[in-house]
PDB file of C-alpha atoms in Angstrom:
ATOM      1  CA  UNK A   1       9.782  22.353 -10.256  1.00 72.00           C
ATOM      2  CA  UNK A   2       9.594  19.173  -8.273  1.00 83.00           C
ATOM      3  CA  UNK A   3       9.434  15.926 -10.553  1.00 92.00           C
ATOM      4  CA  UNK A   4       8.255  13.711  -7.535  1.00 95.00           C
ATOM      5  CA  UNK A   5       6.136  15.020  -5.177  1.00 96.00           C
ATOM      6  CA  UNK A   6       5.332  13.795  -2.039  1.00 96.00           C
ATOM      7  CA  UNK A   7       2.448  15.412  -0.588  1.00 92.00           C
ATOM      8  CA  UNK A   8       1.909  14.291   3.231  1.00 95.00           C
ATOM      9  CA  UNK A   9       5.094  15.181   5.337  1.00 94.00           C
ATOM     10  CA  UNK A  10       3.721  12.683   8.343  1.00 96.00           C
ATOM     11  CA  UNK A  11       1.409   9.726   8.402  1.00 97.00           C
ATOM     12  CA  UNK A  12       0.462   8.511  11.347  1.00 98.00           C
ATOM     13  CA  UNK A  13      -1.002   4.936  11.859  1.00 98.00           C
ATOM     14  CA  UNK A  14      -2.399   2.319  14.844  1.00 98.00           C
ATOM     15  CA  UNK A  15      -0.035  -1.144  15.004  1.00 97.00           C
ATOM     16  CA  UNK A  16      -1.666  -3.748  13.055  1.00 97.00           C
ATOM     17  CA  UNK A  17      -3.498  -1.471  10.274  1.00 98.00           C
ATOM     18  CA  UNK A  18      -2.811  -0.557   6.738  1.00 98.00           C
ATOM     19  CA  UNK A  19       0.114   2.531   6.396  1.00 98.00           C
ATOM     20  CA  UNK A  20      -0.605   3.835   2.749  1.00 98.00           C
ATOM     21  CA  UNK A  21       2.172   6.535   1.309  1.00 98.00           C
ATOM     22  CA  UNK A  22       1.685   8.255  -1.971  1.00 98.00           C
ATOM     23  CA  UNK A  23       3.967   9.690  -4.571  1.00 98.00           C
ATOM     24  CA  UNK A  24       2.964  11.398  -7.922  1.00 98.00           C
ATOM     25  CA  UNK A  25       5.366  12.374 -10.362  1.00 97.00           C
ATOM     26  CA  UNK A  26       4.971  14.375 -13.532  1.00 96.00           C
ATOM     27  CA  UNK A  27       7.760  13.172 -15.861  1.00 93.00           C
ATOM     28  CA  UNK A  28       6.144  10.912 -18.311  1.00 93.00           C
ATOM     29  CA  UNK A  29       9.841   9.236 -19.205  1.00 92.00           C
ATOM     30  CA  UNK A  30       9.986   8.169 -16.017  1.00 94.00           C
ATOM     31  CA  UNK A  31       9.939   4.365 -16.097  1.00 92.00           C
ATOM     32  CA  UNK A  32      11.657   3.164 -12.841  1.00 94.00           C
ATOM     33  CA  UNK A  33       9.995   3.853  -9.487  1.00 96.00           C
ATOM     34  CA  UNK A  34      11.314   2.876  -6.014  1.00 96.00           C
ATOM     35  CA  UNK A  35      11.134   3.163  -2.349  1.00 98.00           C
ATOM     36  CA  UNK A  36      13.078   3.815   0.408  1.00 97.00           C
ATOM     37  CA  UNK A  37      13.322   4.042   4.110  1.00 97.00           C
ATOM     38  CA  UNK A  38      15.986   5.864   6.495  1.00 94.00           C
ATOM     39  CA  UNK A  39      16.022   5.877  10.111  1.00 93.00           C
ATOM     40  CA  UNK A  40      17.562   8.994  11.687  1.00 88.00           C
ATOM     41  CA  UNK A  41      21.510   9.199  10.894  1.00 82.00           C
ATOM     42  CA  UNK A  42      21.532   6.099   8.807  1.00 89.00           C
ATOM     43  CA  UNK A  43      21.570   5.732   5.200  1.00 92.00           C
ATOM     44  CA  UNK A  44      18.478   4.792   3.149  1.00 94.00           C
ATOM     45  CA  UNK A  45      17.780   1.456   2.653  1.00 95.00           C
ATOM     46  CA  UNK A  46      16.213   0.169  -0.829  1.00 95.00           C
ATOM     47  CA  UNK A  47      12.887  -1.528  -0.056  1.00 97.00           C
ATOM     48  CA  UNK A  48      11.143  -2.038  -3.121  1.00 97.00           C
ATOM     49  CA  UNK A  49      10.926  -1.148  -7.246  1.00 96.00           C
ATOM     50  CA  UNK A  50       8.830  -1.313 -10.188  1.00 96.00           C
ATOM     51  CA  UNK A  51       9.280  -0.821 -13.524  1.00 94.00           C
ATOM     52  CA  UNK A  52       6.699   0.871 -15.821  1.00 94.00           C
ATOM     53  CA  UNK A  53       5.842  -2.689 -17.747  1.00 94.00           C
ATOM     54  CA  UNK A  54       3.928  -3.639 -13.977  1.00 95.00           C
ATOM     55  CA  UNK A  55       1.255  -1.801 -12.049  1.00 96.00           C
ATOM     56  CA  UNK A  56       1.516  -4.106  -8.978  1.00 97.00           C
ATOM     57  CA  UNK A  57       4.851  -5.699  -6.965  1.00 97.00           C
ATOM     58  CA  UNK A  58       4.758  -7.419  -3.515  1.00 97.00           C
ATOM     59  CA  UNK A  59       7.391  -8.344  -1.380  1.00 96.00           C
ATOM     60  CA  UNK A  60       6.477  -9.696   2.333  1.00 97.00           C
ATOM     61  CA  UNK A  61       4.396  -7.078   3.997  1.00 98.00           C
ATOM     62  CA  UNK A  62       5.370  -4.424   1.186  1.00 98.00           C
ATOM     63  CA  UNK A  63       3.600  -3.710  -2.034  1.00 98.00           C
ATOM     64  CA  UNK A  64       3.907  -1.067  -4.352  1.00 98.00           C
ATOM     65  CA  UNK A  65       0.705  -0.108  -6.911  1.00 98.00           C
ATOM     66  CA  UNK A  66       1.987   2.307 -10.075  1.00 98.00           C
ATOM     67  CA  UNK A  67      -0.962   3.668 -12.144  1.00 97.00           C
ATOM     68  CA  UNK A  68       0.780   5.332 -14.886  1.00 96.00           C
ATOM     69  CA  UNK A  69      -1.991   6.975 -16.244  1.00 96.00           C
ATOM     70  CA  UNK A  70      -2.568   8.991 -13.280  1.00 97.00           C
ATOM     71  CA  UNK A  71       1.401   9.497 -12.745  1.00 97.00           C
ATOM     72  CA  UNK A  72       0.758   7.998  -9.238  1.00 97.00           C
ATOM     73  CA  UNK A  73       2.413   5.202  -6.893  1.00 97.00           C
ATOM     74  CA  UNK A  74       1.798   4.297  -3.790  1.00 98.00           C
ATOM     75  CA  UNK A  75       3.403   1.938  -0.923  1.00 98.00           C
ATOM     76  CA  UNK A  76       1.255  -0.227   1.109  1.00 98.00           C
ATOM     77  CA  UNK A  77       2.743  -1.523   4.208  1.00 98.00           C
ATOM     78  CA  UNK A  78       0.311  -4.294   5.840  1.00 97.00           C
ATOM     79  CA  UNK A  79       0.361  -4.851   8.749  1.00 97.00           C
ATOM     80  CA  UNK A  80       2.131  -2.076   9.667  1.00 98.00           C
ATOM     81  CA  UNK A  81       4.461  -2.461  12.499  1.00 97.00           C
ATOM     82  CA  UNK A  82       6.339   0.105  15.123  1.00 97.00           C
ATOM     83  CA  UNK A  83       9.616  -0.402  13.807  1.00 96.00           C
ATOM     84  CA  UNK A  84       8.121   0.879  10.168  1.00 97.00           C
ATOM     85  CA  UNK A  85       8.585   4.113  12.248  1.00 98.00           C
ATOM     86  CA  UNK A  86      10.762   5.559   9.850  1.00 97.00           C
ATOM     87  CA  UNK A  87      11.034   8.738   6.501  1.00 95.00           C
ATOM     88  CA  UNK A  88      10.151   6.644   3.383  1.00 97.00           C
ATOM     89  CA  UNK A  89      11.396   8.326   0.095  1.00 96.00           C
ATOM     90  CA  UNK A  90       9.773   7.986  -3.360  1.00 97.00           C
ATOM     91  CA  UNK A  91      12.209   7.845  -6.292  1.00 96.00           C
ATOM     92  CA  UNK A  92      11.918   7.794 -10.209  1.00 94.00           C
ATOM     93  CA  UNK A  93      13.965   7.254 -13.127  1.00 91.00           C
ATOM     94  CA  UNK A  94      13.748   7.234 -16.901  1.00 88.00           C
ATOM     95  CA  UNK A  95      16.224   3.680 -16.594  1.00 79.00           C
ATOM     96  CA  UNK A  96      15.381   3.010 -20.421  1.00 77.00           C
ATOM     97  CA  UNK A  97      17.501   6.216 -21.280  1.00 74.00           C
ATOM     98  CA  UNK A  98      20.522   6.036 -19.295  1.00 71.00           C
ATOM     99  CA  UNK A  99      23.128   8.682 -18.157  1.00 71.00           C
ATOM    100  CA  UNK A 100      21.817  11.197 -16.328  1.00 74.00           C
ATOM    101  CA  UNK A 101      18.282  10.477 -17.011  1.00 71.00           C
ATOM    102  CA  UNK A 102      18.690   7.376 -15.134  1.00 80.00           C
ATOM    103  CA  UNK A 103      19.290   9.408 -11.974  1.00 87.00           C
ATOM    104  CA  UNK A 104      17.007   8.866  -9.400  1.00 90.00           C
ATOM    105  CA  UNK A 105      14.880  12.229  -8.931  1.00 92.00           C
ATOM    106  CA  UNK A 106      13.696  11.994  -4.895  1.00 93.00           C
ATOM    107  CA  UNK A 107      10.410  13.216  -3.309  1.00 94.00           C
ATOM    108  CA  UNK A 108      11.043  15.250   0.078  1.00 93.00           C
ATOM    109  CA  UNK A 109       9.612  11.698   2.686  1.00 94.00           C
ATOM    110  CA  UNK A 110       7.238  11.026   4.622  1.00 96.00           C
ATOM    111  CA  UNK A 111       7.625  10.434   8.015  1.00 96.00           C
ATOM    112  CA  UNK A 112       5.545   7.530   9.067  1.00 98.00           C
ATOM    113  CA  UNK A 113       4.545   7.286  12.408  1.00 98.00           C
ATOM    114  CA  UNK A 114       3.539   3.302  13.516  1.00 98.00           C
ATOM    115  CA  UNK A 115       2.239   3.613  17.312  1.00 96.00           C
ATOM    116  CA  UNK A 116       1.615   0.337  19.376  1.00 93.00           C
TER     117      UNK A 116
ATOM    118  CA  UNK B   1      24.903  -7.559  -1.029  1.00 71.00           C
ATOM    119  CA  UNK B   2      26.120  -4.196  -1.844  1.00 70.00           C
ATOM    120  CA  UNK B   3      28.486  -2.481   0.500  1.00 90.00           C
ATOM    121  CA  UNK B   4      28.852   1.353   0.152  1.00 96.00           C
ATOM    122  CA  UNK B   5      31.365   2.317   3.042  1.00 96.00           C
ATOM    123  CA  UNK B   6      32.010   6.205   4.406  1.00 96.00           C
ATOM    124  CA  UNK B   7      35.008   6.440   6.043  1.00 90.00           C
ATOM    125  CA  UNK B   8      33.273   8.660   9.015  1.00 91.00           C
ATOM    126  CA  UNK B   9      30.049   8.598  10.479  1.00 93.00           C
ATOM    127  CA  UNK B  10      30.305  11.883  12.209  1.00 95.00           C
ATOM    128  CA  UNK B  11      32.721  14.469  11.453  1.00 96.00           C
ATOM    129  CA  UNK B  12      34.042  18.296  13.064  1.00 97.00           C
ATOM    130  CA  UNK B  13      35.468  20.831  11.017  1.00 97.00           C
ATOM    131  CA  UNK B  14      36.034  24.507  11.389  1.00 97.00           C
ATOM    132  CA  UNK B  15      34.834  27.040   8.883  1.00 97.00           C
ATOM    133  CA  UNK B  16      37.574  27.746   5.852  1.00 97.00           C
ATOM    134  CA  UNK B  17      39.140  24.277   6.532  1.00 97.00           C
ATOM    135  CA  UNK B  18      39.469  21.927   3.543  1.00 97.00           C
ATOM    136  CA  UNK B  19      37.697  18.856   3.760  1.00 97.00           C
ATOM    137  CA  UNK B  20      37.530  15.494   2.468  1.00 97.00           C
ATOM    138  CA  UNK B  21      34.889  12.807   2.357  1.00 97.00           C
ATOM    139  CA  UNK B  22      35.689   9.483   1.340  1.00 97.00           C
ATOM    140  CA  UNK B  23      33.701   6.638  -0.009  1.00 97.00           C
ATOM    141  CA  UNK B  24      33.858   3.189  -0.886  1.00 97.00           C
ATOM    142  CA  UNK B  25      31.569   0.352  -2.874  1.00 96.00           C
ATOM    143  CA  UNK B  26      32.791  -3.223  -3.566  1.00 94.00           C
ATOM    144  CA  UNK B  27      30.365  -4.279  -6.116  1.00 91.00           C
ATOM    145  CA  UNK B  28      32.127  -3.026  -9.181  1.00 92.00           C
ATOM    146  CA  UNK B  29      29.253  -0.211 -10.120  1.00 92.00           C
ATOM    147  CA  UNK B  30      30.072   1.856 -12.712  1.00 91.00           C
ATOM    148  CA  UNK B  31      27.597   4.946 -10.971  1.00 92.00           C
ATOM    149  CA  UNK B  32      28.394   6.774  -7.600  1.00 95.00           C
ATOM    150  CA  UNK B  33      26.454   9.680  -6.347  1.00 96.00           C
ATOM    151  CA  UNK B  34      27.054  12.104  -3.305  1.00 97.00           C
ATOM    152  CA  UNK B  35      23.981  13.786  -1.681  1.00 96.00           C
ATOM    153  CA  UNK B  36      23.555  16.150   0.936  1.00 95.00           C
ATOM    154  CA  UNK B  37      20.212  15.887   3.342  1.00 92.00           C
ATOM    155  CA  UNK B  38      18.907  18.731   5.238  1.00 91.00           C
ATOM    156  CA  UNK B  39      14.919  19.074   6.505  1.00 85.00           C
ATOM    157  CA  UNK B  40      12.672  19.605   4.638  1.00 82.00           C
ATOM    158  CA  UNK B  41      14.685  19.763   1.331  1.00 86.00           C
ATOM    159  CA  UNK B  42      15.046  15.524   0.975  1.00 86.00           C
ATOM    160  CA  UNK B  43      18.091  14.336  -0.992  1.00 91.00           C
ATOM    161  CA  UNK B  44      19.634  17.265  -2.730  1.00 92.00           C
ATOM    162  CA  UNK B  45      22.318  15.627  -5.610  1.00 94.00           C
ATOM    163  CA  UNK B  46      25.768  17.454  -5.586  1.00 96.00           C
ATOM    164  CA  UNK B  47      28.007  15.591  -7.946  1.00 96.00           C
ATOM    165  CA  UNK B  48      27.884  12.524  -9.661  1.00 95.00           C
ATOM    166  CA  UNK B  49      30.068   9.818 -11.796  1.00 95.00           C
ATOM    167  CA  UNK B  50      29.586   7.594 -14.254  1.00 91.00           C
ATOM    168  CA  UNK B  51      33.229   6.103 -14.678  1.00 90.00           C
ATOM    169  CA  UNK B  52      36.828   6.517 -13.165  1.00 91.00           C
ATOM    170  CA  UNK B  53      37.800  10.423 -13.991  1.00 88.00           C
ATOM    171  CA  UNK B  54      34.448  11.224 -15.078  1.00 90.00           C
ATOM    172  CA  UNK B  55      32.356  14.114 -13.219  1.00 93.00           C
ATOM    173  CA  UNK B  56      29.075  15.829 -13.453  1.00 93.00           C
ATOM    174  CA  UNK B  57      27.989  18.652 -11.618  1.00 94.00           C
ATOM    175  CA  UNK B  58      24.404  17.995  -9.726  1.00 93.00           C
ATOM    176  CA  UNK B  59      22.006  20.090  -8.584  1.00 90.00           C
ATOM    177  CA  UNK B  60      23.911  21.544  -5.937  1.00 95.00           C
ATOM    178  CA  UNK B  61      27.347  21.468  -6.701  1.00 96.00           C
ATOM    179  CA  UNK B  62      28.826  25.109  -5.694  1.00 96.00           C
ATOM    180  CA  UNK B  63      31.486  24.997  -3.076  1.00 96.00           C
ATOM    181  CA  UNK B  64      32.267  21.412  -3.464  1.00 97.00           C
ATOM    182  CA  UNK B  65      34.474  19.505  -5.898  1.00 97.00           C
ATOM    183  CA  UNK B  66      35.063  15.416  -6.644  1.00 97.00           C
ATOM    184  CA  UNK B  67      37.189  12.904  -7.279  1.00 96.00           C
ATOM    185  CA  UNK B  68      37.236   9.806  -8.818  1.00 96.00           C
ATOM    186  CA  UNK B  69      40.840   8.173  -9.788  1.00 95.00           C
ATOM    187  CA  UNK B  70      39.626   4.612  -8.882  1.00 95.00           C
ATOM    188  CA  UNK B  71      36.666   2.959  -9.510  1.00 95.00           C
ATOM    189  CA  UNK B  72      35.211   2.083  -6.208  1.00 96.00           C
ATOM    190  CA  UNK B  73      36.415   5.266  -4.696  1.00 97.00           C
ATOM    191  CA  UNK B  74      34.761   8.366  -5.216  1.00 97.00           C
ATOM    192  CA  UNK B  75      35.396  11.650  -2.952  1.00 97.00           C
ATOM    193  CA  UNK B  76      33.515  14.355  -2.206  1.00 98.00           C
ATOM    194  CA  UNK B  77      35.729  17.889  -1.462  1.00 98.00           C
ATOM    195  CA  UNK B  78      34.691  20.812   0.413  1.00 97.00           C
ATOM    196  CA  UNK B  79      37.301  23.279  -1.050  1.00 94.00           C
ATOM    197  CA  UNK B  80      36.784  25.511   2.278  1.00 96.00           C
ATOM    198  CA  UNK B  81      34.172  24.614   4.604  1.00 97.00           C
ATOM    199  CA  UNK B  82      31.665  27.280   5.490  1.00 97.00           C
ATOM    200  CA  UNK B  83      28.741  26.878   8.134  1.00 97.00           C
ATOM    201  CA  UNK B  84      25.982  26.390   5.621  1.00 96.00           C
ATOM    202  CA  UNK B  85      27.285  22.878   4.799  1.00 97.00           C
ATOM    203  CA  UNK B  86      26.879  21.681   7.885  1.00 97.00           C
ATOM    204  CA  UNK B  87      24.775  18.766   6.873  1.00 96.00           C
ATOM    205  CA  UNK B  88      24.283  14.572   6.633  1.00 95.00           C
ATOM    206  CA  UNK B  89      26.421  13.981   3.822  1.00 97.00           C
ATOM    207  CA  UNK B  90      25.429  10.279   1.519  1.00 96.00           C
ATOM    208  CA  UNK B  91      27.303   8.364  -0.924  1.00 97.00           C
ATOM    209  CA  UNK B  92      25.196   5.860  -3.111  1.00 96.00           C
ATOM    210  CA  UNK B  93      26.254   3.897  -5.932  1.00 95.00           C
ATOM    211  CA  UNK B  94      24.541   1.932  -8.719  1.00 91.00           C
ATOM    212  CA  UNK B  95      25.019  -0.495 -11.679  1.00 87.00           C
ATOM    213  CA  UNK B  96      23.540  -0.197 -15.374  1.00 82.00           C
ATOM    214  CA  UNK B  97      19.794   0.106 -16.091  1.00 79.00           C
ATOM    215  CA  UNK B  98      17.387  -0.902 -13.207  1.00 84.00           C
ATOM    216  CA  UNK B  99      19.390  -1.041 -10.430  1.00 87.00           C
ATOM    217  CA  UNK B 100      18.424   0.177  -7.482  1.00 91.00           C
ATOM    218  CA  UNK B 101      21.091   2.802  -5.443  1.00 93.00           C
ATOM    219  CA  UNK B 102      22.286   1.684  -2.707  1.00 95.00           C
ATOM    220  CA  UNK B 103      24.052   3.895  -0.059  1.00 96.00           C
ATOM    221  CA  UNK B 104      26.192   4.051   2.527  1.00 96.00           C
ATOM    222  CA  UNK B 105      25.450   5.296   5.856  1.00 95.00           C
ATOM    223  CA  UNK B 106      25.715   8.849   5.822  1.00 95.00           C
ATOM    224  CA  UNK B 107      28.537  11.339   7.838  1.00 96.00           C
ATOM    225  CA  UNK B 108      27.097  13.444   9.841  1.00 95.00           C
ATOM    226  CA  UNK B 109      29.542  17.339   8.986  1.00 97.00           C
ATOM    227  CA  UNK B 110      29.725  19.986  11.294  1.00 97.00           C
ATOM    228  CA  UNK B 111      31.508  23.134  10.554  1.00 97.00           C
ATOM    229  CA  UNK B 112      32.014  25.169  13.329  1.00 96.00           C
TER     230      UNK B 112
END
């Protein structure tokens, strides 16, 4: 039973527009949500949180929305740019609780696809 | 900023061999993670640690073991290698609370 669910395996967008990925979890504890991107044999790289107390944090061309009531969060990514060409993972934790509820609980990616 | 360190980035092994992954994080974090990442399955967790000598099995732990004697060290053990872990192979670590993971990045095992 997968706690965080990302639904679209690809996303494909034009240079210069709006790249939109969406995670929904189901986990109501879950309080800490964050996103991450990996290029092909690297390591992910932490891009951006939020905790459960925001619905909204921005950081350069990233922002990440949380509506809690519909167990949703998304990543915008404006403008989006070719080397955004990457997976992005969703994560969530229940932080507040600690030990192994603060894991991080992955979605499978989505590969985002930024053509020029 | 955080350094998580894996001692190889791509690594050969033949089937029934023992063998060990090492990793490394310099920021003092009490939380260290391996993962294994095949397609289509994401970030599958295989063993964790919360403190030197401490252990907890993940959600994939069969055929592999830990280690943890030092803090910033934690090693991943693949008590005889078998062709179904062939896979990329990530270390992460963490502090307390809301901390992002941060991880290292990645070996790349093939048992042959």
């Amino acid at each position: 039973d997968q706690q965080v669910k990302q639904n679209s395996p690809s996303l494909s967008v034009q240079e210069g527009r709006i790249s939109i990925l969406n995670c929904d979890y189901t986990n109501s504890m879950f309080d800490y949500f964050l996103w991450y991107k990996k290029y092909p044999a690297e390591g992910p790289t932490f891009l951006i949180s939020i905790s459960s107390i925001k619905d909204k944090n921005e950081d350069g061309r990233f922002t990440v929305f949380l509506n809690k009531s519909a167990k949703h969060l998304s990543l915008h990514i404006v403008p989006s740019q070719p080397g955004d060409s990457a997976v992005y993972f969703c994560a969530a934790s229940a932080a507040h609780y600690g030990g192994s509820q603060g894991n991080l609980i992955f979605g499978k990616g989505t590969k985002l696809s930024v053509k020029p | 900023d955080v350094k998580v360190t894996q001692s190889s980035r791509y690594l050969v092994k033949r089937t029934g061999e023992k063998v060990f992954l090492e990793c490394v994080q310099d920021m003092d974090h009490e939380n260290m993670f391996w993962y294994r990442q095949d397609p289509g399955l994401g970030l599958r967790l295989i063993y964790f640690s919360y403190d030197v000598k401490m252990k907890e099995k993940g959600d994939i732990p069969e055929g592999y073991s830990v280690s943890r004697e030092k803090k910033e060290r934690f090693s991943l053990i693949l008590e005889s290698a078998s062709t179904n872990q062939t896979s990329m192979y990530l270390c992460a670590s963490r502090g307390q609370g809301f901390q992002p993971q941060h991880f290292g990045d990645g070996t790349r095992l093939s048992i042959l």
